[in-house]
Short mmCIF file of C-alpha atoms in Angstrom, two decimals:
data_model
loop_
_atom_site.label_atom_id
_atom_site.label_comp_id
_atom_site.label_asym_id
_atom_site.label_seq_id
_atom_site.Cartn_x
_atom_site.Cartn_y
_atom_site.Cartn_z
CA MET A 1 18.51 -6.07 -3.70
CA LYS A 2 19.65 -6.52 -7.26
CA ARG A 3 17.87 -4.79 -10.08
CA SER A 4 17.23 -8.14 -11.77
CA ARG A 5 15.21 -9.28 -8.74
CA ILE A 6 13.08 -6.13 -8.82
CA GLU A 7 12.46 -6.62 -12.53
CA ASP A 8 11.46 -10.22 -11.93
CA LEU A 9 8.96 -9.17 -9.26
CA LEU A 10 7.63 -6.36 -11.44
CA ALA A 11 7.10 -8.83 -14.28
CA GLN A 12 5.05 -11.00 -11.93
CA LEU A 13 2.94 -8.04 -10.81
CA VAL A 14 2.34 -6.65 -14.30
CA ALA A 15 1.15 -10.08 -15.47
CA PHE A 16 -1.86 -9.74 -13.15
CA ALA A 17 -4.37 -7.74 -15.22
CA THR A 18 -5.78 -5.92 -12.20
CA VAL A 19 -7.81 -3.35 -14.14
CA SER A 20 -10.19 -1.72 -11.67
CA SER A 21 -13.24 -3.25 -13.35
CA GLN A 22 -11.89 -6.76 -12.69
CA SER A 23 -11.05 -8.83 -9.64
CA ASN A 24 -7.64 -8.41 -8.03
CA LEU A 25 -7.82 -11.62 -5.98
CA ALA A 26 -5.22 -13.57 -7.97
CA MET A 27 -2.64 -10.86 -7.34
CA ILE A 28 -3.64 -10.51 -3.69
CA ASP A 29 -3.30 -14.28 -3.21
CA TRP A 30 0.19 -14.17 -4.71
CA VAL A 31 1.36 -11.16 -2.66
CA GLU A 32 -0.15 -12.58 0.54
CA ASP A 33 1.74 -15.84 0.11
CA PHE A 34 4.93 -13.94 -0.76
CA LEU A 35 4.76 -11.84 2.41
CA ILE A 36 3.93 -14.79 4.65
CA GLN A 37 7.00 -16.61 3.25
CA ALA A 38 9.01 -13.45 4.00
CA GLY A 39 7.98 -13.57 7.65
CA PHE A 40 5.23 -10.96 7.71
CA ASP A 41 2.02 -11.18 9.70
CA VAL A 42 -0.65 -10.57 7.08
CA ARG A 43 -4.29 -9.58 7.40
CA ARG A 44 -6.58 -9.75 4.37
CA ILE A 45 -9.45 -7.27 4.16
CA THR A 46 -12.21 -8.30 1.78
CA ALA A 47 -14.11 -5.73 -0.26
CA GLU A 48 -17.79 -5.28 0.39
CA GLY A 49 -19.92 -6.92 -2.28
CA GLU A 50 -17.26 -7.58 -4.94
CA PRO A 51 -14.42 -10.05 -5.59
CA LYS A 52 -11.58 -7.84 -4.40
CA ALA A 53 -9.39 -7.54 -1.34
CA GLY A 54 -6.51 -5.65 0.22
CA LEU A 55 -3.69 -6.51 2.62
CA LEU A 56 -2.20 -5.09 5.79
CA ALA A 57 1.14 -6.71 6.64
CA LYS A 58 3.73 -6.21 9.37
CA PHE A 59 7.26 -7.45 10.02
CA GLY A 60 8.43 -6.95 13.59
CA ALA A 61 6.63 -6.23 16.84
CA GLY A 62 5.76 -3.05 18.65
CA GLU A 63 4.76 0.48 17.77
CA GLY A 64 6.45 2.87 15.36
CA GLY A 65 8.26 1.90 12.20
CA THR A 66 7.61 2.63 8.55
CA LEU A 67 4.44 1.94 6.56
CA LEU A 68 4.78 1.53 2.79
CA SER A 69 1.52 1.99 0.90
CA ALA A 70 0.54 0.92 -2.62
CA HIS A 71 -2.58 0.03 -4.61
CA SER A 72 -3.11 -3.10 -6.66
CA ASP A 73 -5.38 -1.79 -9.42
CA VAL A 74 -4.43 -0.28 -12.78
CA VAL A 75 -6.32 1.74 -15.38
CA PRO A 76 -7.72 0.11 -18.54
CA VAL A 77 -5.77 -0.45 -21.74
CA ALA A 78 -8.80 -0.65 -24.06
CA GLY A 79 -8.52 1.71 -27.02
CA GLN A 80 -4.83 2.44 -26.42
CA ALA A 81 -2.17 1.69 -29.03
CA TRP A 82 0.52 -0.34 -27.25
CA SER A 83 3.74 -1.46 -28.93
CA SER A 84 3.80 -4.65 -26.85
CA ASP A 85 1.47 -6.70 -24.66
CA PRO A 86 0.57 -4.33 -21.79
CA PHE A 87 0.44 -7.24 -19.34
CA THR A 88 3.85 -8.63 -20.25
CA LEU A 89 6.76 -6.63 -18.86
CA THR A 90 9.00 -5.66 -21.79
CA ARG A 91 12.49 -4.16 -21.58
CA ARG A 92 13.68 -1.72 -24.20
CA GLU A 93 17.13 -0.37 -23.42
CA ASP A 94 16.97 1.06 -19.88
CA ARG A 95 13.17 1.16 -19.56
CA LEU A 96 10.57 -1.41 -18.55
CA PHE A 97 7.13 -1.24 -20.18
CA GLY A 98 3.82 -2.63 -18.97
CA ARG A 99 0.54 -1.48 -17.48
CA GLY A 100 1.21 -0.45 -13.90
CA ALA A 101 4.99 -0.26 -14.31
CA THR A 102 4.82 3.34 -13.12
CA ASP A 103 1.42 3.54 -11.42
CA MET A 104 2.28 1.86 -9.15
CA LYS A 105 3.57 -1.69 -9.37
CA GLY A 106 7.14 -0.46 -9.78
CA PHE A 107 7.11 0.83 -6.21
CA LEU A 108 5.43 -2.35 -5.00
CA ALA A 109 8.13 -4.46 -6.67
CA CYS A 110 10.79 -2.48 -4.78
CA VAL A 111 8.86 -3.00 -1.53
CA LEU A 112 8.54 -6.75 -2.06
CA ALA A 113 12.23 -7.06 -2.95
CA LEU A 114 13.02 -5.31 0.32
CA ALA A 115 10.53 -7.41 2.27
CA GLU A 116 12.21 -10.71 1.43
CA THR A 117 15.54 -9.49 2.87
CA LEU A 118 14.23 -8.67 6.35
CA LYS A 119 14.56 -12.19 7.74
CA THR A 120 18.33 -12.07 7.34
CA ARG A 121 18.69 -8.50 8.61
CA PRO A 122 15.69 -7.66 10.78
CA PRO A 123 15.10 -3.93 11.28
CA ALA A 124 14.89 -2.54 14.81
CA ALA A 125 11.52 -0.93 14.07
CA PRO A 126 8.59 -2.60 12.32
CA VAL A 127 8.15 -2.51 8.55
CA MET A 128 4.54 -2.44 7.36
CA ILE A 129 2.80 -2.71 4.01
CA ALA A 130 -0.68 -1.59 2.97
CA LEU A 131 -1.98 -2.81 -0.38
CA SER A 132 -5.42 -1.58 -1.44
CA TRP A 133 -7.86 -1.95 -4.32
CA ASP A 134 -9.81 0.53 -6.50
CA GLU A 135 -7.56 3.53 -5.89
CA GLU A 136 -8.10 4.45 -9.53
CA LEU A 137 -11.86 4.65 -8.90
CA GLY A 138 -11.57 7.27 -6.19
CA CYS A 139 -9.69 5.48 -3.38
CA ARG A 140 -12.60 3.15 -2.68
CA GLY A 141 -10.52 0.35 -1.22
CA ILE A 142 -8.55 2.32 1.35
CA ALA A 143 -11.78 3.93 2.53
CA GLN A 144 -12.90 0.44 3.60
CA MET A 145 -9.48 -0.55 4.97
CA ILE A 146 -8.47 2.55 6.89
CA GLY A 147 -10.35 1.70 10.08
CA GLN A 148 -8.24 -1.46 10.45
CA VAL A 149 -4.83 0.19 9.99
CA LEU A 150 -4.06 1.21 13.58
CA PRO A 151 -5.63 -1.87 15.24
CA THR A 152 -3.68 -4.15 12.89
CA LEU A 153 -0.36 -2.36 12.47
CA GLY A 154 -0.03 -0.10 15.46
CA HIS A 155 0.94 3.56 14.95
CA PRO A 156 3.73 3.99 12.36
CA ASP A 157 6.26 6.79 12.68
CA LEU A 158 6.10 7.40 8.93
CA CYS A 159 3.95 6.43 5.97
CA ILE A 160 5.25 6.57 2.40
CA VAL A 161 2.64 6.36 -0.35
CA GLY A 162 4.71 5.27 -3.34
CA GLU A 163 2.92 7.01 -6.18
CA PRO A 164 5.34 8.24 -8.87
CA THR A 165 7.10 11.49 -7.93
CA LEU A 166 10.53 10.87 -9.52
CA MET A 167 11.56 10.16 -5.91
CA ARG A 168 10.76 13.71 -4.84
CA LEU A 169 9.14 14.39 -1.45
CA GLY A 170 5.45 14.95 -2.20
CA THR A 171 3.92 16.87 0.70
CA GLY A 172 0.57 17.88 -0.71
CA HIS A 173 -2.27 17.32 -3.14
CA LYS A 174 -5.87 18.42 -3.41
CA GLY A 175 -8.82 16.50 -2.10
CA LYS A 176 -11.55 15.36 -4.48
CA THR A 177 -15.29 14.85 -4.18
CA SER A 178 -17.34 13.57 -7.10
CA TYR A 179 -21.05 14.06 -7.63
CA ARG A 180 -23.91 12.95 -9.85
CA ALA A 181 -26.69 15.39 -10.61
CA ILE A 182 -30.08 14.12 -11.77
CA CYS A 183 -32.12 16.75 -13.58
CA HIS A 184 -35.86 16.02 -13.53
CA GLY A 185 -37.90 17.34 -16.46
CA GLU A 186 -41.33 16.62 -17.92
CA PRO A 187 -41.83 14.53 -21.06
CA GLY A 188 -43.90 15.96 -23.84
CA HIS A 189 -44.11 16.46 -27.59
CA SER A 190 -41.44 18.82 -28.83
CA ALA A 191 -44.04 20.80 -30.80
CA MET A 192 -45.29 22.01 -27.41
CA ALA A 193 -41.85 22.24 -25.79
CA PRO A 194 -42.44 25.53 -23.91
CA GLN A 195 -45.21 23.85 -21.91
CA PHE A 196 -42.83 21.30 -20.38
CA ARG A 197 -39.74 21.49 -18.21
CA ASN A 198 -36.69 20.37 -20.21
CA ALA A 199 -34.21 18.32 -18.20
CA LEU A 200 -31.36 19.34 -20.52
CA HIS A 201 -32.11 22.98 -19.81
CA LEU A 202 -31.74 22.23 -16.10
CA GLY A 203 -28.45 20.53 -16.93
CA ALA A 204 -27.33 23.67 -18.75
CA ASP A 205 -28.22 25.70 -15.65
CA LEU A 206 -25.97 23.44 -13.60
CA ILE A 207 -23.11 23.71 -16.09
CA ASN A 208 -23.41 27.50 -15.98
CA ALA A 209 -23.38 27.41 -12.17
CA LEU A 210 -20.20 25.31 -12.23
CA ARG A 211 -18.54 27.75 -14.60
CA GLU A 212 -19.55 30.71 -12.43
CA GLU A 213 -18.15 29.03 -9.33
CA GLN A 214 -14.89 28.23 -11.15
CA ASP A 215 -14.58 31.85 -12.25
CA TRP A 216 -15.09 32.98 -8.63
CA LEU A 217 -12.54 30.49 -7.26
CA GLN A 218 -10.01 31.60 -9.84
CA ALA A 219 -10.55 35.32 -9.17
CA GLU A 220 -11.22 35.43 -5.42
CA GLY A 221 -10.75 31.97 -3.92
CA ALA A 222 -8.08 30.83 -1.47
CA ARG A 223 -4.61 30.00 -2.78
CA GLU A 224 -2.13 27.26 -1.90
CA GLU A 225 1.18 27.80 -3.58
CA GLY A 226 3.07 24.85 -4.98
CA HIS A 227 0.14 23.42 -6.92
CA GLU A 228 0.17 23.79 -10.69
CA ILE A 229 -3.29 25.35 -10.26
CA ALA A 230 -3.14 27.06 -6.90
CA TYR A 231 -6.90 27.25 -6.23
CA SER A 232 -9.76 24.76 -5.98
CA THR A 233 -11.35 23.62 -9.22
CA VAL A 234 -14.73 22.34 -10.39
CA HIS A 235 -15.19 20.21 -13.49
CA ALA A 236 -18.08 18.58 -15.34
CA GLY A 237 -16.96 15.39 -17.05
CA ARG A 238 -20.09 13.70 -18.36
CA MET A 239 -23.59 14.78 -19.40
CA SER A 240 -26.38 12.69 -20.89
CA GLY A 241 -30.11 13.03 -21.40
CA GLY A 242 -33.03 12.78 -23.76
CA VAL A 243 -34.25 9.89 -25.86
CA ALA A 244 -35.43 11.49 -29.13
CA LEU A 245 -35.40 14.88 -30.82
CA ASN A 246 -39.19 15.18 -30.80
CA ILE A 247 -39.58 14.40 -27.08
CA VAL A 248 -38.87 16.95 -24.36
CA PRO A 249 -36.21 15.31 -22.17
CA GLU A 250 -37.55 13.98 -18.88
CA ARG A 251 -34.15 13.21 -17.35
CA ALA A 252 -30.54 14.32 -17.66
CA GLU A 253 -27.46 13.26 -15.72
CA ILE A 254 -24.25 15.19 -15.11
CA ASP A 255 -21.15 13.86 -13.34
CA PHE A 256 -18.95 16.59 -11.88
CA GLU A 257 -16.17 16.97 -9.34
CA ILE A 258 -14.61 19.42 -6.91
CA ARG A 259 -10.85 19.28 -6.28
CA ASN A 260 -10.19 21.40 -3.24
CA ILE A 261 -7.08 22.84 -1.63
CA ALA A 262 -6.75 22.42 2.13
CA ALA A 263 -8.22 25.86 2.88
CA ASP A 264 -11.51 25.07 1.11
CA ASP A 265 -14.37 22.85 2.22
CA PRO A 266 -15.94 21.10 -0.79
CA GLU A 267 -19.34 21.20 0.92
CA GLU A 268 -19.15 25.00 1.06
CA ILE A 269 -18.26 25.10 -2.63
CA LEU A 270 -21.17 22.79 -3.41
CA SER A 271 -23.51 24.92 -1.33
CA ARG A 272 -22.65 28.00 -3.40
CA ILE A 273 -23.28 26.03 -6.59
CA ILE A 274 -26.65 24.79 -5.34
CA SER A 275 -27.70 28.31 -4.37
CA ARG A 276 -27.58 29.27 -8.06
CA LEU A 277 -29.77 26.39 -9.25
CA PRO A 278 -33.51 26.16 -9.98
CA ASP A 279 -35.71 23.43 -8.53
CA GLY A 280 -35.64 20.01 -10.15
CA ILE A 281 -31.96 19.11 -9.73
CA GLU A 282 -30.97 16.34 -7.31
CA ILE A 283 -27.28 16.01 -6.39
CA ALA A 284 -25.67 12.97 -4.71
CA THR A 285 -22.05 12.35 -3.69
CA THR A 286 -20.51 9.41 -5.57
CA GLY A 287 -16.99 9.41 -4.13
CA SER A 288 -14.54 11.34 -2.00
CA TYR A 289 -10.99 11.29 -0.76
CA PRO A 290 -9.14 13.80 1.43
CA GLY A 291 -6.26 15.95 0.32
CA LEU A 292 -2.77 15.98 1.81
CA SER A 293 -1.06 18.97 3.35
CA ALA A 294 2.13 17.96 5.19
CA GLU A 295 4.90 20.12 6.59
CA ALA A 296 8.17 19.26 4.86
CA GLU A 297 10.11 20.21 8.02
CA ASN A 298 8.35 17.54 10.09
CA PRO A 299 11.13 15.60 11.88
CA ALA A 300 9.44 12.36 10.81
CA PHE A 301 10.51 13.08 7.23
CA ALA A 302 14.10 14.06 7.99
CA ASN A 303 15.77 10.71 7.30
CA LEU A 304 13.85 10.14 4.08
CA ARG A 305 14.43 13.67 2.87
CA GLY A 306 18.16 13.35 3.51
CA LEU A 307 18.34 10.31 1.22
CA LEU A 308 16.66 11.90 -1.80
CA PRO A 309 18.77 13.37 -4.61
CA ASP A 310 16.54 16.44 -4.57
CA PRO A 311 15.20 17.09 -1.06
CA GLU A 312 12.99 20.03 -2.02
CA PRO A 313 9.31 19.20 -1.46
CA VAL A 314 6.75 19.20 -4.25
CA LYS A 315 2.97 19.05 -4.50
CA VAL A 316 1.44 16.59 -6.93
CA SER A 317 -1.49 17.29 -9.23
CA TYR A 318 -3.15 13.89 -8.85
CA GLY A 319 -4.94 12.38 -5.87
CA THR A 320 -3.59 9.59 -3.64
CA GLU A 321 -4.51 7.61 -0.56
CA ALA A 322 -2.11 9.67 1.58
CA GLY A 323 -4.80 11.86 3.14
CA PHE A 324 -6.45 8.81 4.72
CA PHE A 325 -3.25 7.90 6.58
CA ALA A 326 -2.55 11.50 7.55
CA ALA A 327 -6.04 11.75 9.05
CA LEU A 328 -5.01 8.98 11.48
CA GLY A 329 -2.19 11.19 12.75
CA ILE A 330 0.50 9.31 10.81
CA PRO A 331 3.14 11.59 9.24
CA THR A 332 2.59 10.84 5.55
CA VAL A 333 4.25 11.79 2.28
CA VAL A 334 3.99 10.72 -1.35
CA CYS A 335 7.29 9.47 -2.76
CA GLY A 336 7.88 6.86 -5.43
CA PRO A 337 9.76 5.99 -8.62
CA GLY A 338 8.74 7.18 -12.07
CA THR A 339 6.57 10.05 -13.18
CA MET A 340 2.82 10.25 -13.60
CA ARG A 341 3.41 11.68 -17.07
CA ASP A 342 3.98 8.02 -18.04
CA GLY A 343 0.99 6.75 -16.06
CA HIS A 344 -2.38 6.00 -17.67
CA GLN A 345 -0.71 6.16 -21.09
CA PRO A 346 -0.13 3.56 -23.81
CA ASN A 347 3.39 2.14 -23.47
CA GLU A 348 3.47 3.02 -19.78
CA GLY A 349 7.05 2.55 -18.67
CA ILE A 350 9.62 3.28 -16.00
CA ALA A 351 13.38 3.78 -16.06
CA CYS A 352 15.43 1.03 -14.43
CA SER A 353 17.46 3.75 -12.73
CA GLU A 354 14.30 4.99 -10.98
CA LEU A 355 13.62 1.54 -9.57
CA ALA A 356 17.22 1.22 -8.45
CA LEU A 357 17.04 4.61 -6.71
CA CYS A 358 13.81 3.68 -4.96
CA ALA A 359 15.29 0.39 -3.76
CA GLN A 360 18.40 2.17 -2.46
CA VAL A 361 16.39 4.81 -0.61
CA LEU A 362 14.20 2.20 1.09
CA GLN A 363 17.23 0.15 2.13
CA LEU A 364 19.06 3.15 3.57
CA LEU A 365 15.94 4.49 5.24
CA LEU A 366 15.43 1.30 7.19
CA ARG A 367 19.14 1.14 7.99
CA LEU A 368 18.92 4.63 9.49
CA SER A 369 15.88 3.53 11.46
CA ASP A 370 17.82 0.47 12.60
CA GLU A 371 20.76 2.59 13.74
CA LYS A 372 18.42 5.02 15.50
CA GLY A 373 16.78 2.09 17.31
#
């Protein structure tokens, strides 16, 4: 695999403006055709109720092998000051700029460049690819796809989720559950405000309960070393309510989240929060994905770990789809080119050397698998 080929593929991928709010079907069509031409068996999984899809693809027969996982969607560019068109890959010196270059079309470009070489040098064990949608919206796509992974692909020996880790071995991240709280008040004239229940006051009660729970988690909660924040966290990100100053608010909404370490159950955290609340607050789950807690010494990771410039494991601060694969009993790690410090930013970019390293690691990993087979 030459770097120029990876850049060419990345340029193709970046040109698909697969912002999560838009369809990804044009990109999925292109990747599906690419993989079929490369000799893969491909299964398309269509999203429920929206024009989106994902792919599960396999080269080679039998059980075992390596699964390479990526997502097709990218975050928006609206309101960001870019120096060039975010959907046209632009090279400046040794870096490539474009939305998704780091998160995570750079990894996908490396995977596709590898995929088209397998016909001429077939690996002894299968090579598999999972490509999802709406990861940026809380891993919605993989939640719909995950039940088809084992029936379609068999049971891989290893899954690599290629989110950017600077090609470090990512063995853990927190799980996340998001919620929407509806606070039900009573409308009335503000001159008689004490006679009515104010939905914003209920919202304030919830915010206070979240802060109290966060204080408890920080002071007395379980710890998992390796995370930048070693305990579970709660966070309120959006609050709205009321229609006019002279009307007591009838309704308020608050969106909040729990990011939990492996030792904590988010439902138990939520239960403690609810126990502090007055009547009139309705809470519904809006999204969830599991965390990842892998043992770096797992023999399934040995070959990969031996190929990395820095074999020491790390835990990442962001969420990924890795926990879904791990829940199937597949040894799973997060490992990909670039750094998330460049992701979600204007002028998102990735170093060419990172892409070259990723390509080299994937080549050598499959060669080791081939030799082992």
